[in-house]
Coordinates of C-alpha atoms in Angstrom, one line a residue:
X1 CA 69.5 -3.5 -92.2
X2 CA 67.8 -4.9 -95.2
X3 CA 70.8 -6.3 -96.9
X4 CA 73.1 -8.0 -94.4
X5 CA 76.8 -7.6 -94.9
X6 CA 79.5 -9.8 -93.4
X7 CA 83.2 -10.2 -93.7
X8 CA 84.8 -13.1 -95.6
X9 CA 88.2 -13.9 -97.1
X10 CA 86.6 -13.2 -100.5
X11 CA 85.7 -9.7 -99.3
X12 CA 89.3 -9.2 -98.3
X13 CA 90.6 -10.3 -101.6
X14 CA 88.0 -8.6 -103.9
X15 CA 86.6 -5.7 -101.9
X16 CA 89.4 -4.3 -99.8
X17 CA 91.5 -1.3 -100.6
X18 CA 94.0 0.7 -98.6
X19 CA 92.5 3.5 -96.6
X20 CA 94.4 5.5 -94.0
X21 CA 96.5 2.5 -93.0
X22 CA 93.5 0.2 -92.7
X23 CA 91.1 -1.5 -95.1
X24 CA 87.8 -0.3 -96.6
X25 CA 85.4 -3.1 -97.4
X26 CA 83.2 -2.9 -100.4
X27 CA 79.5 -3.6 -99.9
X28 CA 79.4 -7.2 -100.9
X29 CA 76.4 -9.0 -99.6
X30 CA 77.0 -12.2 -97.6
X31 CA 75.4 -15.4 -98.7
X32 CA 72.3 -15.6 -96.5
X33 CA 72.2 -19.4 -96.6
X34 CA 75.8 -19.6 -95.5
X35 CA 75.3 -17.0 -92.8
X36 CA 72.4 -19.0 -91.4
X37 CA 74.1 -22.4 -91.5
X38 CA 75.4 -23.6 -88.2
X39 CA 79.2 -24.2 -88.2
X40 CA 80.2 -27.1 -85.9
X41 CA 83.5 -27.6 -84.3
X42 CA 85.2 -30.9 -83.8
X43 CA 83.7 -31.5 -80.4
X44 CA 87.0 -31.9 -78.6
X45 CA 87.6 -30.2 -75.2
X46 CA 89.1 -26.8 -75.7
X47 CA 91.7 -27.3 -73.0
X48 CA 93.3 -29.8 -70.7
X49 CA 96.1 -29.7 -68.1
X50 CA 99.2 -31.5 -69.2
X51 CA 103.0 -31.6 -69.0
X52 CA 105.3 -29.2 -70.8
X53 CA 106.4 -32.0 -73.2
X54 CA 102.8 -32.9 -73.9
X55 CA 102.3 -29.3 -74.9
X56 CA 105.4 -29.4 -77.1
X57 CA 107.2 -27.0 -74.7
X58 CA 110.6 -27.2 -72.9
X59 CA 110.1 -27.6 -69.1
X60 CA 113.1 -25.5 -68.1
X61 CA 111.9 -22.1 -69.3
X62 CA 108.5 -22.7 -67.7
X63 CA 110.1 -23.3 -64.4
X64 CA 112.1 -20.1 -64.9
X65 CA 108.9 -18.3 -65.8
X66 CA 107.6 -19.0 -62.3
X67 CA 110.9 -18.0 -60.7
X68 CA 111.0 -14.7 -62.6
X69 CA 107.4 -14.0 -61.6
X70 CA 108.1 -14.7 -58.0
X71 CA 111.0 -12.2 -58.0
X72 CA 108.5 -9.4 -58.6
X73 CA 106.8 -10.2 -55.3
X74 CA 109.8 -8.6 -53.8
X75 CA 110.8 -4.9 -54.0
X76 CA 111.5 -4.2 -57.7
X77 CA 113.3 -2.0 -57.0
X78 CA 111.5 -0.2 -54.1
X79 CA 108.0 -1.9 -53.9
X80 CA 106.7 -5.2 -55.1
X81 CA 105.2 -5.0 -58.7
X82 CA 102.2 -7.0 -57.4
X83 CA 101.0 -8.6 -54.2
X84 CA 100.4 -11.8 -56.2
X85 CA 99.5 -13.2 -59.6
X86 CA 98.1 -16.2 -61.4
X87 CA 100.2 -17.5 -64.3
X88 CA 98.9 -19.7 -67.1
X89 CA 100.8 -20.8 -70.2
X90 CA 99.9 -23.3 -72.9
X91 CA 100.4 -24.5 -76.4
X92 CA 97.8 -26.3 -78.5
X93 CA 95.1 -27.7 -76.3
X94 CA 97.4 -28.3 -73.4
X95 CA 97.8 -25.9 -70.4
X96 CA 101.3 -26.7 -69.2
X97 CA 101.6 -24.1 -66.5
X98 CA 98.8 -22.9 -64.1
X99 CA 100.4 -21.4 -61.0
X100 CA 99.2 -19.0 -58.4
X101 CA 101.8 -17.0 -56.5
X102 CA 101.6 -14.4 -53.6
X103 CA 98.5 -12.9 -52.1
X104 CA 95.1 -12.1 -53.6
X105 CA 94.3 -9.9 -50.6
X106 CA 97.1 -8.5 -48.4
X107 CA 96.5 -4.9 -47.7
X108 CA 93.5 -3.1 -46.1
X109 CA 94.8 0.4 -46.8
X110 CA 97.7 2.5 -48.1
X111 CA 99.6 4.8 -45.7
X112 CA 100.5 7.9 -47.8
X113 CA 102.7 9.4 -45.1
X114 CA 105.0 6.4 -44.9
X115 CA 104.4 5.0 -48.4
X116 CA 103.6 1.6 -47.0
X117 CA 100.8 -0.8 -47.1
X118 CA 98.7 -1.5 -44.0
X119 CA 98.3 -5.2 -44.0
X120 CA 95.2 -7.2 -43.0
X121 CA 95.8 -9.5 -40.0
X122 CA 97.3 -12.8 -41.2
X123 CA 94.0 -14.7 -40.8
X124 CA 92.2 -12.2 -43.1
X125 CA 94.8 -12.3 -45.9
X126 CA 93.9 -14.5 -48.8
X127 CA 96.5 -16.3 -51.0
X128 CA 96.2 -16.5 -54.7
X129 CA 94.5 -19.6 -56.1
X130 CA 94.3 -21.0 -59.6
X131 CA 90.7 -19.8 -59.8
X132 CA 91.2 -16.3 -58.3
X133 CA 89.1 -13.8 -60.2
X134 CA 90.6 -10.5 -61.3
X135 CA 89.3 -7.2 -62.5
X136 CA 90.6 -7.3 -66.0
X137 CA 90.6 -3.5 -66.6
X138 CA 91.3 -2.8 -70.3
X139 CA 91.5 -6.5 -71.2
X140 CA 87.7 -6.0 -71.1
X141 CA 88.1 -4.1 -74.4
X142 CA 88.7 -7.5 -76.2
X143 CA 85.3 -8.7 -75.2
X144 CA 83.6 -5.5 -76.5
X145 CA 85.6 -5.9 -79.7
X146 CA 84.5 -9.5 -80.2
X147 CA 80.9 -8.5 -79.7
X148 CA 81.3 -5.8 -82.3
X149 CA 82.9 -8.2 -84.8
X150 CA 80.0 -10.6 -84.2
X151 CA 77.5 -7.8 -85.1
X152 CA 79.6 -7.0 -88.2
X153 CA 79.3 -10.7 -89.2
X154 CA 75.5 -10.5 -88.8
X155 CA 75.2 -7.3 -90.8
X156 CA 73.9 -5.1 -88.0
X157 CA 76.9 -2.8 -88.1
X158 CA 79.5 -2.2 -90.9
X159 CA 83.2 -1.7 -90.3
X160 CA 83.5 1.4 -92.5
X161 CA 80.1 3.0 -91.5
X162 CA 80.2 6.3 -89.6
X163 CA 79.3 5.8 -85.9
X164 CA 76.9 8.7 -86.3
X165 CA 74.8 6.6 -88.7
X166 CA 73.9 4.5 -85.7
X167 CA 74.0 7.2 -83.0
X168 CA 73.2 10.6 -84.7
X169 CA 74.1 12.6 -81.6
X170 CA 77.6 11.1 -81.8
X171 CA 78.3 13.3 -84.8
X172 CA 78.6 16.4 -82.7
X173 CA 81.8 18.4 -82.4
X174 CA 83.2 17.2 -85.7
X175 CA 82.9 13.5 -85.2
X176 CA 80.7 12.8 -88.1
X177 CA 83.4 11.0 -90.0
X178 CA 84.5 8.6 -87.2
X179 CA 83.8 5.0 -88.3
X180 CA 83.5 1.7 -86.4
X181 CA 87.0 0.8 -87.6
X182 CA 88.4 3.9 -86.1
X183 CA 86.9 3.0 -82.8
X184 CA 88.3 -0.6 -82.9
X185 CA 91.8 0.5 -84.0
X186 CA 92.1 3.7 -81.8
X187 CA 92.4 6.0 -84.8
X188 CA 89.3 8.0 -84.2
X189 CA 91.0 11.1 -82.9
X190 CA 89.6 10.9 -79.4
X191 CA 91.9 12.0 -76.6
X192 CA 92.9 9.3 -74.2
X193 CA 90.4 9.9 -71.4
X194 CA 87.9 12.2 -69.8
X195 CA 86.5 12.1 -66.2
X196 CA 83.0 10.9 -67.0
X197 CA 82.6 10.1 -63.3
X198 CA 82.2 13.8 -62.5
X199 CA 78.9 13.9 -64.4
X200 CA 76.0 13.2 -62.0
X201 CA 73.8 10.9 -64.2
X202 CA 74.3 8.2 -66.7
X203 CA 72.6 10.3 -69.4
X204 CA 75.0 13.2 -68.8
X205 CA 78.0 10.9 -69.0
X206 CA 76.8 9.7 -72.4
X207 CA 76.2 13.3 -73.5
X208 CA 79.8 14.1 -72.6
X209 CA 81.0 11.5 -75.0
X210 CA 78.7 12.9 -77.7
X211 CA 79.9 16.4 -77.0
X212 CA 83.6 15.5 -76.9
X213 CA 85.6 17.1 -79.7
X214 CA 88.5 15.2 -81.4
X215 CA 92.1 15.9 -80.8
X216 CA 92.8 15.3 -84.5
X217 CA 91.1 14.3 -87.7
X218 CA 90.0 10.6 -87.8
X219 CA 92.4 8.2 -89.4
X220 CA 95.4 10.5 -89.1
X221 CA 97.1 9.2 -85.9
X222 CA 97.0 6.4 -83.4
X223 CA 95.8 7.5 -79.9
X224 CA 94.7 4.9 -77.4
X225 CA 91.5 6.0 -75.8
X226 CA 88.9 4.5 -73.5
X227 CA 86.3 6.7 -75.3
X228 CA 86.6 4.5 -78.4
X229 CA 85.3 1.4 -76.6
X230 CA 82.7 3.3 -74.6
X231 CA 81.4 4.6 -77.9
X232 CA 81.4 1.1 -79.3
X233 CA 79.4 -0.1 -76.3
X234 CA 76.7 2.6 -77.1
X235 CA 76.6 1.4 -80.7
X236 CA 76.2 -2.3 -79.7
X237 CA 73.5 -1.6 -77.2
X238 CA 71.6 0.5 -79.7
X239 CA 71.7 -2.0 -82.6
X240 CA 71.0 -5.1 -80.5
X241 CA 68.6 -3.6 -77.9
X242 CA 70.6 -5.5 -75.2
X243 CA 72.9 -4.2 -72.4
X244 CA 76.6 -5.0 -72.8
X245 CA 76.6 -7.3 -69.8
X246 CA 73.8 -9.3 -71.4
X247 CA 75.6 -9.4 -74.7
X248 CA 78.7 -10.7 -73.0
X249 CA 76.8 -13.5 -71.2
X250 CA 74.6 -14.6 -74.1
X251 CA 77.2 -14.2 -77.0
X252 CA 80.5 -15.2 -75.4
X253 CA 80.6 -16.6 -71.8
X254 CA 77.6 -18.9 -71.9
X255 CA 78.5 -20.5 -75.3
X256 CA 82.1 -21.0 -74.2
X257 CA 81.3 -22.1 -70.7
X258 CA 83.2 -19.3 -69.1
X259 CA 81.5 -19.4 -65.8
X260 CA 83.8 -17.1 -63.9
X261 CA 83.6 -14.2 -66.4
X262 CA 81.1 -11.4 -66.0
X263 CA 80.5 -7.8 -65.2
X264 CA 79.6 -6.9 -61.6
X265 CA 80.4 -10.1 -59.8
X266 CA 78.0 -11.0 -56.9
X267 CA 79.0 -10.5 -53.3
X268 CA 79.3 -14.2 -52.9
X269 CA 82.4 -14.1 -55.2
X270 CA 84.3 -11.6 -53.1
X271 CA 86.5 -14.1 -51.1
X272 CA 87.7 -15.4 -54.5
X273 CA 88.4 -12.0 -56.1
X274 CA 91.8 -10.3 -56.0
X275 CA 91.7 -6.9 -54.2
X276 CA 92.9 -3.8 -56.0
X277 CA 93.5 -0.3 -54.7
X278 CA 92.9 1.9 -51.7
X279 CA 91.2 4.4 -53.9
X280 CA 91.5 7.9 -52.6
X281 CA 92.2 11.3 -54.0
X282 CA 94.6 12.6 -55.3
X283 CA 95.8 9.4 -57.0
X284 CA 92.3 8.2 -57.6
X285 CA 89.5 10.2 -59.1
X286 CA 87.1 8.9 -56.4
X287 CA 87.3 8.3 -52.6
X288 CA 86.2 4.7 -52.3
X289 CA 88.6 3.1 -49.9
X290 CA 89.8 -0.5 -50.6
X291 CA 88.3 -1.6 -53.9
X292 CA 87.6 -5.3 -53.7
X293 CA 84.9 -7.1 -55.7
X294 CA 84.0 -3.9 -57.6
X295 CA 85.5 -2.5 -60.8
X296 CA 88.6 -0.4 -60.1
X297 CA 88.3 2.0 -63.1
X298 CA 86.5 5.2 -62.0
X299 CA 84.6 5.7 -65.3
X300 CA 83.4 2.1 -65.4
X301 CA 82.3 2.3 -61.8
X302 CA 80.3 5.5 -62.5
X303 CA 78.7 3.7 -65.5
X304 CA 77.3 1.1 -63.1
X305 CA 80.2 -1.3 -63.5
X306 CA 79.3 -2.2 -67.2
X307 CA 81.5 -0.4 -69.7
X308 CA 83.0 -1.1 -73.1
X309 CA 86.6 -0.2 -71.9
X310 CA 86.7 -1.9 -68.4
X311 CA 84.6 -3.8 -65.9
X312 CA 84.9 -7.5 -66.9
X313 CA 86.1 -9.9 -64.2
X314 CA 87.5 -13.3 -65.0
X315 CA 90.0 -15.9 -64.0
X316 CA 93.0 -17.4 -65.8
X317 CA 91.3 -20.6 -67.0
X318 CA 88.4 -18.7 -68.6
X319 CA 90.8 -16.4 -70.4
X320 CA 92.7 -19.5 -71.7
X321 CA 89.4 -20.8 -73.0
X322 CA 88.9 -17.6 -74.9
X323 CA 92.5 -17.7 -76.2
X324 CA 92.1 -21.2 -77.4
X325 CA 88.8 -20.4 -79.1
X326 CA 90.4 -17.6 -81.0
X327 CA 93.5 -19.6 -82.0
X328 CA 91.0 -22.3 -83.2
X329 CA 89.3 -19.8 -85.5
X330 CA 86.4 -18.8 -83.3
X331 CA 85.2 -22.3 -82.2
X332 CA 85.3 -24.1 -78.9
X333 CA 84.1 -27.7 -79.0
X334 CA 80.8 -27.4 -80.9
X335 CA 80.2 -23.8 -80.1
X336 CA 81.3 -21.1 -82.6
X337 CA 81.3 -17.4 -81.6
X338 CA 83.1 -16.0 -84.7
X339 CA 83.9 -17.1 -88.2
X340 CA 87.6 -17.9 -89.0
X341 CA 87.8 -15.0 -91.3
X342 CA 86.6 -12.6 -88.6
X343 CA 89.2 -13.9 -86.2
X344 CA 91.7 -13.4 -89.0
X345 CA 90.8 -9.7 -89.2
X346 CA 91.2 -9.3 -85.4
X347 CA 94.8 -10.5 -86.0
X348 CA 95.4 -8.4 -89.1
X349 CA 97.2 -5.0 -88.8
X350 CA 94.8 -2.2 -89.8
X351 CA 97.3 0.5 -88.6
X352 CA 100.0 0.0 -91.3
X353 CA 100.2 3.9 -91.5
X354 CA 101.3 4.0 -87.9
X355 CA 104.4 1.7 -87.5
X356 CA 104.8 0.7 -83.9
X357 CA 101.1 0.9 -83.2
X358 CA 100.0 -2.2 -85.0
X359 CA 96.4 -3.0 -84.3
X360 CA 93.8 -5.5 -85.4
X361 CA 90.1 -5.2 -84.7
X362 CA 90.3 -4.7 -80.9
X363 CA 93.6 -6.6 -80.5
X364 CA 97.0 -5.0 -80.2
X365 CA 99.6 -6.7 -82.4
X366 CA 103.4 -7.1 -82.3
X367 CA 104.0 -5.2 -79.0
X368 CA 107.3 -6.2 -77.5
X369 CA 106.7 -3.9 -74.5
X370 CA 104.5 -6.6 -72.9
X371 CA 104.6 -9.5 -75.4
X372 CA 108.3 -9.8 -75.1
X373 CA 109.8 -12.5 -77.3
X374 CA 106.4 -13.8 -78.1
X375 CA 105.8 -10.8 -80.3
X376 CA 105.4 -11.5 -84.0
X377 CA 103.4 -9.5 -86.6
X378 CA 100.5 -11.7 -85.8
X379 CA 100.8 -12.0 -82.0
X380 CA 97.7 -10.5 -80.5
X381 CA 96.9 -9.4 -77.0
X382 CA 96.0 -6.7 -74.5
X383 CA 96.9 -5.5 -71.1
X384 CA 94.9 -4.1 -68.2
X385 CA 95.8 -1.3 -65.8
X386 CA 95.2 -3.5 -62.7
X387 CA 98.1 -5.8 -63.8
X388 CA 96.6 -8.2 -66.3
X389 CA 97.6 -9.4 -69.7
X390 CA 96.5 -11.9 -72.4
X391 CA 98.9 -12.8 -75.3
X392 CA 98.1 -15.2 -78.2
X393 CA 100.7 -16.3 -80.7
X394 CA 99.2 -18.0 -83.8
X395 CA 102.7 -18.6 -85.2
X396 CA 103.5 -21.1 -82.4
X397 CA 99.9 -21.8 -81.3
X398 CA 100.8 -20.7 -77.8
X399 CA 99.0 -18.5 -75.3
X400 CA 99.9 -16.7 -72.0
X401 CA 97.8 -15.3 -69.2
X402 CA 99.3 -13.1 -66.6
X403 CA 96.9 -11.8 -63.9
X404 CA 98.4 -9.7 -61.2
X405 CA 96.9 -7.3 -58.7
X406 CA 99.6 -4.6 -59.3
X407 CA 97.5 -1.7 -58.0
X408 CA 97.2 -3.4 -54.6
X409 CA 97.5 -1.3 -52.4
X410 CA 98.2 1.7 -54.6
X411 CA 98.9 2.3 -58.3
X412 CA 102.1 4.2 -57.7
X413 CA 104.0 1.1 -56.5
X414 CA 104.5 -0.3 -60.0
X415 CA 105.7 1.0 -63.3
X416 CA 106.4 -0.5 -66.6
X417 CA 105.5 -4.0 -67.7
X418 CA 108.6 -6.1 -66.6
X419 CA 106.7 -9.1 -65.2
X420 CA 104.7 -9.5 -68.3
X421 CA 107.8 -9.2 -70.5
X422 CA 109.7 -11.7 -68.4
X423 CA 106.8 -14.3 -68.5
X424 CA 106.4 -13.8 -72.3
X425 CA 110.1 -14.2 -72.9
X426 CA 110.2 -17.5 -71.0
X427 CA 107.2 -18.9 -72.8
X428 CA 108.7 -18.0 -76.1
X429 CA 111.9 -19.6 -75.0
X430 CA 109.9 -22.7 -74.1
X431 CA 108.9 -23.2 -77.7
X432 CA 111.8 -25.3 -79.1
X433 CA 113.6 -24.4 -82.3
X434 CA 114.7 -27.6 -84.0
X435 CA 118.2 -27.6 -85.4
X436 CA 118.3 -27.4 -89.2
X437 CA 120.9 -30.0 -90.0
X438 CA 122.0 -31.9 -86.9
X439 CA 121.2 -32.5 -83.3
X440 CA 122.3 -29.1 -82.0
X441 CA 122.6 -25.5 -83.3
X442 CA 124.3 -22.4 -82.0
X443 CA 122.0 -20.1 -80.1
X444 CA 122.7 -16.4 -79.4
X445 CA 120.7 -16.3 -76.1
X446 CA 118.1 -13.7 -75.2
X447 CA 119.9 -11.4 -72.8
X448 CA 119.2 -7.6 -73.1
X449 CA 121.9 -5.0 -73.2
X450 CA 124.3 -7.7 -74.4
X451 CA 126.7 -8.6 -77.2
X452 CA 127.3 -12.2 -78.2
X453 CA 129.9 -13.4 -80.8
X454 CA 130.5 -16.7 -82.6
X455 CA 133.8 -16.7 -84.4
X456 CA 135.4 -19.1 -86.9
X457 CA 139.1 -19.7 -86.6
X458 CA 141.4 -17.7 -88.9
X459 CA 141.3 -19.1 -92.4
X460 CA 143.4 -18.5 -95.5
X461 CA 141.1 -17.1 -98.1
X462 CA 143.8 -15.2 -100.1
X463 CA 143.6 -17.3 -103.3
X464 CA 140.4 -18.0 -105.1
X465 CA 136.8 -17.2 -104.0
X466 CA 135.9 -18.5 -100.5
X467 CA 132.2 -18.9 -99.7
X468 CA 130.5 -19.3 -96.3
X469 CA 127.3 -21.2 -96.0
X470 CA 125.0 -22.1 -93.1
X471 CA 121.5 -22.2 -91.9
X472 CA 120.2 -19.1 -90.2
X473 CA 117.2 -18.4 -88.0
X474 CA 116.4 -15.1 -86.4
X475 CA 113.7 -13.2 -84.6
X476 CA 114.8 -9.9 -82.9
X477 CA 113.2 -6.7 -81.7
X478 CA 113.1 -4.8 -85.0
X479 CA 116.0 -2.3 -85.6
X480 CA 116.9 -2.3 -81.9
X481 CA 118.5 -5.8 -81.9
X482 CA 120.8 -6.7 -84.8
X483 CA 122.6 -9.8 -86.0
X484 CA 125.7 -9.0 -88.1
X485 CA 128.1 -11.1 -90.1
X486 CA 131.6 -9.5 -90.1
X487 CA 135.2 -10.3 -90.8
X488 CA 138.7 -9.1 -89.7
X489 CA 141.9 -9.4 -91.6
X490 CA 144.1 -8.0 -88.8
X491 CA 143.5 -10.4 -86.0
X492 CA 140.3 -8.7 -84.7
X493 CA 141.6 -5.1 -84.5
X494 CA 139.1 -3.9 -87.0
X495 CA 135.9 -5.5 -88.4
X496 CA 134.0 -5.0 -91.6
X497 CA 130.5 -6.2 -92.5
X498 CA 130.2 -9.1 -94.9
X499 CA 127.2 -8.9 -97.2
X500 CA 125.2 -12.1 -97.6
X501 CA 122.1 -13.7 -99.1
X502 CA 119.4 -15.7 -97.5
X503 CA 116.6 -17.8 -98.9
X504 CA 113.7 -19.2 -96.9
X505 CA 112.0 -22.5 -97.9
X506 CA 110.1 -22.0 -101.1
X507 CA 111.1 -18.3 -101.3
X508 CA 113.3 -16.2 -103.4
X509 CA 116.8 -15.0 -102.5
X510 CA 117.1 -11.9 -100.4
X511 CA 120.2 -9.8 -100.3
X512 CA 121.6 -8.3 -97.1
X513 CA 124.2 -5.8 -98.4
X514 CA 124.9 -4.4 -94.9
X515 CA 125.6 -7.8 -93.6
X516 CA 122.8 -7.6 -91.0
X517 CA 119.4 -8.9 -90.2
X518 CA 116.9 -7.7 -87.7
X519 CA 113.2 -8.1 -86.9
X520 CA 110.9 -10.9 -88.1
X521 CA 112.0 -13.6 -90.4
X522 CA 109.0 -16.0 -90.1
X523 CA 110.6 -18.2 -87.5
X524 CA 111.9 -20.6 -90.1
X525 CA 115.4 -21.6 -91.1
X526 CA 117.0 -19.7 -94.0
X527 CA 119.8 -20.9 -96.2
X528 CA 122.7 -18.4 -96.2
X529 CA 125.6 -17.8 -98.5
X530 CA 128.3 -15.2 -98.4
X531 CA 131.4 -14.5 -100.5
X532 CA 134.3 -13.8 -98.1
X533 CA 137.1 -11.2 -98.5
X534 CA 140.5 -12.5 -99.5
X535 CA 143.1 -12.5 -96.7
X536 CA 145.7 -14.9 -95.4
X537 CA 144.3 -15.0 -91.9
X538 CA 140.6 -14.0 -92.2
X539 CA 138.4 -14.3 -89.1
X540 CA 134.7 -14.4 -89.7
X541 CA 132.2 -14.0 -86.9
X542 CA 128.5 -13.5 -86.1
X543 CA 127.8 -10.7 -83.7
X544 CA 124.4 -10.3 -82.0
X545 CA 123.7 -7.1 -80.1
X546 CA 120.6 -6.2 -78.0
X547 CA 119.5 -3.0 -76.4
X548 CA 118.5 -2.7 -72.7
X549 CA 114.7 -2.8 -73.2
X550 CA 113.2 -5.8 -75.0
X551 CA 114.4 -8.8 -77.0
X552 CA 113.0 -11.2 -79.5
X553 CA 113.5 -15.0 -79.6
X554 CA 117.2 -14.5 -80.7
X555 CA 119.2 -16.1 -83.4
X556 CA 120.4 -19.6 -84.4
X557 CA 123.2 -20.7 -86.7
X558 CA 123.7 -24.2 -87.9
X559 CA 126.0 -26.1 -90.3
X560 CA 128.7 -23.5 -90.7
X561 CA 130.9 -24.3 -93.7
X562 CA 133.6 -22.4 -95.7
X563 CA 134.6 -23.7 -99.1
X564 CA 137.1 -22.5 -101.7
X565 CA 136.4 -24.3 -104.9
X566 CA 136.2 -28.0 -104.0
X567 CA 138.3 -27.5 -101.0
X568 CA 136.6 -27.3 -97.6
X569 CA 138.4 -24.8 -95.4
X570 CA 136.0 -25.2 -92.4
X571 CA 133.2 -27.6 -91.7
X572 CA 131.3 -27.5 -88.4
X573 CA 130.3 -31.1 -89.0
X574 CA 133.9 -32.1 -88.4
X575 CA 134.6 -32.4 -84.7
X576 CA 138.0 -30.9 -85.0
X577 CA 136.7 -27.8 -86.8
X578 CA 133.7 -27.4 -84.4
X579 CA 136.2 -27.4 -81.5
X580 CA 137.9 -24.3 -83.0
X581 CA 134.8 -22.1 -82.9
X582 CA 135.0 -19.4 -80.3
X583 CA 131.7 -18.6 -78.7
X584 CA 131.1 -15.7 -76.3
X585 CA 127.4 -15.6 -75.3
X586 CA 126.4 -18.2 -77.8
X587 CA 125.7 -21.8 -76.7
X588 CA 124.8 -25.1 -78.2
X589 CA 121.1 -26.0 -78.0
X590 CA 119.3 -29.2 -78.9
X591 CA 115.9 -27.7 -79.3

């Protein structure tokens, strides 16, 4: 294009308007000099191994992370969730956990009649190692997305441009209004999947994408689809004149030193690659036998192993390097692959019209179903069908890699995402919450399907206005998990909500008339005040309830105090008063 267009914070502020839950960028030309100038990093190593404390993490939850992961090597409930996994967790530039568990290669086949795996002889089984390479499946989508954002920076493609402006044949069957943004945010209207592998030639597979009609108008719904990233691959290859595997190598893996990340790993890598599935009909679209060292996804396999939606192989350390690069604003040492403002867009929700389906450019956001308690509105990540996941939390500067071979020996043995959630919960738990006013604070815990209460002793509030104050910190699964302040004037037979007000540092007061909080609060302490009902024996308590599915980081209460005029009815700082608190499910934590 003659006039290059990039993305900058100025563009966001001056040229962005709401459009279908996303952003439309005005055509503001980038500064050519600024675009051409090299941006250098600080030259420090991207990552190093270190202790939990060196990473600013608590060691106990990291040990529990491994124990939880190992439990899924056993029937859960009928079959193991995976044959093995590699776990990596870190914060800042320190990798505090890098642990292989189980087997990379265990089964040579799946016996459909008995629903059992046929194991290799013991001397042919291969245990997991720190550097075991995995078929990332849909985590590959992140690499395609990064490559697309690079081309947006360079002006070769535009976020709001129709895909058909680059690939005219794409505009068939009513797709003329699908934009690059729609592809990156899964709002194009494509259905989830079509069996491209049934087309005999590469050209015919591409024509099927071009001929595919939409399930709905672009921008009107979120529908996750592999076809979005396959289409994006076609755009990238057209505008750059390079194959996607070449782009991956030249634009991401070589600059970042990711030597174990690529499409189509060579045969020499096979002993270090985790095996996947005994692929046979009817559960697989193709009869291939044990898939080991080749891409598992049928469509990616039929496309020669190089596809926008699947096909990348990598190991945990390389993915941690990528995570650290993005958390550092697109730079690794002295190599920059993205501008900070571009990374910011990858972590910005473009799907505000579709609550629950938050999505940046390529990255999923705020998804408790696999991010667990790491989930915040800015937590970014992706999962892969083979059992993989990458989660980045800019709020705490932490990152998690879970690589499992969960389709080994067959995809039907696993369901859900419990190991990913368990690992994310423990890493979130490992990030300490410092007490607001003393050495310890009350913590609600993070149990699911639970109720935890923290009750003050009965107080006489019958004369004058009594006020409760404390510091409050909460981060819960929105709406599903709730923290409530309530009171009882009849010894606990009935309870009524107590409205309260919170104020975060530097913020304005926020009223909570229902006496509850839920969701995201910024992971900072808030000052709380509440006017208490008048009663001769009033009991006030915090009640935290969670559903059976997912949890957030929980709730903390510190510095509880009740005053009536100048008289202090209760003060947690007084040992005698603190001893009278009744905690069920809450515990004292030092952080």
